[in-house]
PDB file of C-alpha atoms in Angstrom:
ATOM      1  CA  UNK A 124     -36.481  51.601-137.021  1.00  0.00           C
ATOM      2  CA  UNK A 125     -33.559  49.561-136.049  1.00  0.00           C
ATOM      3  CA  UNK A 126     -29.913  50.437-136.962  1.00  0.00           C
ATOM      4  CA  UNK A 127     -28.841  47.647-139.668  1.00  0.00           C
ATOM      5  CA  UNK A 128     -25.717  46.063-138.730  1.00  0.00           C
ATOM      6  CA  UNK A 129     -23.363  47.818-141.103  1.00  0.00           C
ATOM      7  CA  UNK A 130     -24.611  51.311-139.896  1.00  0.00           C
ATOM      8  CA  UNK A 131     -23.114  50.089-136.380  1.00  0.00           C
ATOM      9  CA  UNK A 132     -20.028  49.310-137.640  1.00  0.00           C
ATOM     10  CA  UNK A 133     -19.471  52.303-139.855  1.00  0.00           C
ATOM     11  CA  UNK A 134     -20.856  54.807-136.864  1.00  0.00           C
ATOM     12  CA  UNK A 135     -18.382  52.693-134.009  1.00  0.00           C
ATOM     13  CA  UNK A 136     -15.421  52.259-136.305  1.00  0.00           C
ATOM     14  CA  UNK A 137     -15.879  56.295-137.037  1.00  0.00           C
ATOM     15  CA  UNK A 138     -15.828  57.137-133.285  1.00  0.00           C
ATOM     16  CA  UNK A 139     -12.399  55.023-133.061  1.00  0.00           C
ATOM     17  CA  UNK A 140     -10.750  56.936-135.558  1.00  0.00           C
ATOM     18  CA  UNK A 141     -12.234  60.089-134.442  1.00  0.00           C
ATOM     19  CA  UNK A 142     -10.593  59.461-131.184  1.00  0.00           C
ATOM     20  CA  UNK A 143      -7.598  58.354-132.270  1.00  0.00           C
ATOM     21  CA  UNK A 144      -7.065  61.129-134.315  1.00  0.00           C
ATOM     22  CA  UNK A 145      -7.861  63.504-131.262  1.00  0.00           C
ATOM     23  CA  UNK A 146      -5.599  61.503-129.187  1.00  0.00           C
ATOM     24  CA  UNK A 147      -2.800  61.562-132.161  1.00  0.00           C
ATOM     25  CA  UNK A 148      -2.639  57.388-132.061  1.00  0.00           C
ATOM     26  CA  UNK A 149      -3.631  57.537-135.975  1.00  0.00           C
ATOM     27  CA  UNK A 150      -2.715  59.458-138.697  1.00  0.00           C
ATOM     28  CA  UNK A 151      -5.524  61.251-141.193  1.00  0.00           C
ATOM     29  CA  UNK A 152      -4.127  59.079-144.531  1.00  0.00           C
ATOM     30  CA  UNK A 153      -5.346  55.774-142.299  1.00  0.00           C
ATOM     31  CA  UNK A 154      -8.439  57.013-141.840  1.00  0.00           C
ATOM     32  CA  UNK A 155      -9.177  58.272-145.566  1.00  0.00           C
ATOM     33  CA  UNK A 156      -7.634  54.886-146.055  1.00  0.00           C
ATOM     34  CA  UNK A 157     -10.341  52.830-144.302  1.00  0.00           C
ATOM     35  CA  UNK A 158     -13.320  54.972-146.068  1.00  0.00           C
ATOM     36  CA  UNK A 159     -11.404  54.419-149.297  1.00  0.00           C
ATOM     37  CA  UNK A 160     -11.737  50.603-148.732  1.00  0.00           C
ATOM     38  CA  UNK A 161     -15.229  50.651-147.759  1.00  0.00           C
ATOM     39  CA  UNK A 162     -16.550  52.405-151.083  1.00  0.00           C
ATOM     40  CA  UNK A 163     -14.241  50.042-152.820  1.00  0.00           C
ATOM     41  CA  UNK A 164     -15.423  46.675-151.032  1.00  0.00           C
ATOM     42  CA  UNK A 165     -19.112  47.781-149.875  1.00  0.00           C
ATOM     43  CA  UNK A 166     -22.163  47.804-152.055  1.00  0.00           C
ATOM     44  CA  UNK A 167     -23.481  50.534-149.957  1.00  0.00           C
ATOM     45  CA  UNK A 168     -21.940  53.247-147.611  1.00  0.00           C
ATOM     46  CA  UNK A 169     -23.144  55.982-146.067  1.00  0.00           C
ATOM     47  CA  UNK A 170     -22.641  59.525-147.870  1.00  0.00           C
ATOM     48  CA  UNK A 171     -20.590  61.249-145.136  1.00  0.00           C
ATOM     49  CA  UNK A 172     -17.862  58.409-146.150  1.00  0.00           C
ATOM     50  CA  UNK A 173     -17.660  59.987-149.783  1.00  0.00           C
ATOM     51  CA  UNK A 174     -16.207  63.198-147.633  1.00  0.00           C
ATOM     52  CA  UNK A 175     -13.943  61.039-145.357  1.00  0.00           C
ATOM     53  CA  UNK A 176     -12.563  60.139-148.681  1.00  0.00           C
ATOM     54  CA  UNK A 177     -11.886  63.159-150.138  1.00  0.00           C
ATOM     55  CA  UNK A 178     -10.312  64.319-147.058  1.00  0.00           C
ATOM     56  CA  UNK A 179      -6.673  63.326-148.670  1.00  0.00           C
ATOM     57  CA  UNK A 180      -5.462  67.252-148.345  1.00  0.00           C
ATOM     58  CA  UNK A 181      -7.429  68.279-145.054  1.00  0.00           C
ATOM     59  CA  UNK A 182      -5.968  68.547-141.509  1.00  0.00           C
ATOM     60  CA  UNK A 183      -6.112  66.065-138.583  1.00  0.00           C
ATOM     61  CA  UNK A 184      -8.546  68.378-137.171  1.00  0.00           C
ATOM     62  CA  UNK A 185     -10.246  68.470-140.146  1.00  0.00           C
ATOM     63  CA  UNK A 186     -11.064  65.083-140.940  1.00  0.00           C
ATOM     64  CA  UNK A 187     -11.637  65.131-137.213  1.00  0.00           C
ATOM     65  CA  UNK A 188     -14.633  67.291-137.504  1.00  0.00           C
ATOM     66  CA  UNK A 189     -15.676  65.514-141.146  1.00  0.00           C
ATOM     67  CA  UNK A 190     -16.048  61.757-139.389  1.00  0.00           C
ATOM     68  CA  UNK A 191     -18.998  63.829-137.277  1.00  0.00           C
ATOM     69  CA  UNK A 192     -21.069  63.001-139.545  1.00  0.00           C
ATOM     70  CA  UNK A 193     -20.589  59.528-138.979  1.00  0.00           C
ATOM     71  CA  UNK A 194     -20.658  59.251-135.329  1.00  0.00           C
ATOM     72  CA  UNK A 195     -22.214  61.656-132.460  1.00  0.00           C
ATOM     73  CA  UNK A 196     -18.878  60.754-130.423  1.00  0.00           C
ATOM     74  CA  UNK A 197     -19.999  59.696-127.212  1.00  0.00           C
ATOM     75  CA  UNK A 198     -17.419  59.851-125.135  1.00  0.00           C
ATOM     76  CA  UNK A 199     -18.694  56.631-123.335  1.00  0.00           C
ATOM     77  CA  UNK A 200     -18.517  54.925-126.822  1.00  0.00           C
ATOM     78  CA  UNK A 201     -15.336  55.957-128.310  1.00  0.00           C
ATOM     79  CA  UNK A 202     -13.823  55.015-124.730  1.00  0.00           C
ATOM     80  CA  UNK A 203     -15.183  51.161-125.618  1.00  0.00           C
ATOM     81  CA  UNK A 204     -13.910  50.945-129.066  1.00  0.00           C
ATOM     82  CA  UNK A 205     -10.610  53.234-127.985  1.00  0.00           C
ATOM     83  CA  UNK A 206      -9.768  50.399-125.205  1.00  0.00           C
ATOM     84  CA  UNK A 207     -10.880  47.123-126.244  1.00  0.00           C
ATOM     85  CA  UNK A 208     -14.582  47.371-127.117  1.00  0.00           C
ATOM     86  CA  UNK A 209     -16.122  45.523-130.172  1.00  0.00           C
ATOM     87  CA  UNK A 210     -15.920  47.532-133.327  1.00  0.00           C
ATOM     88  CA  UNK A 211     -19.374  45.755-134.905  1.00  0.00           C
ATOM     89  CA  UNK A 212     -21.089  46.672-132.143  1.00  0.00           C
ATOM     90  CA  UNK A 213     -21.838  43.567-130.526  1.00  0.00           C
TER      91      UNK A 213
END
């Protein structure tokens, strides 16, 4: 079966901030803030983003470990969306 579109995004966008949180370039409340605004906005999200957003009291490394769910973290792919690759997956 073929990842939907969406799935992309949410898996890509979740290796950024995974990365940037190992790198320290983003700050946990940004990231509980973008899985915030996709339950808000998105008919559908995957469950993992339910914990991203109840992350508000966990630690960087934390949350770190939480967006796993999302994302296997290749390091090949969060080096794309880390330094200029397209967050949709295209």
């Amino acid at each position: 079966m073929a990842e939907r579109k969406e799935d992309v995004r949410y898996r890509r966008t979740a290796a950024y901030y995974r990365g940037a949180l190992a790198l320290g370039l983003t700050e946990p409340a940004q990231v509980v803030s973008w899985a915030d605004g996709l339950i808000e906005h998105e008919a559908t999200v995957p469950d993992a983003l339910y914990d991203v957003s109840l992350a508000t009291s966990r630690s960087r490394w934390e949350l770190y470990s939480t967006l796993r769910a999302l994302t296997s973290f290749e390091l090949e792919e969060a080096e794309s969306v880390l330094f200029g690759g397209p967050l949709d997956g295209s």
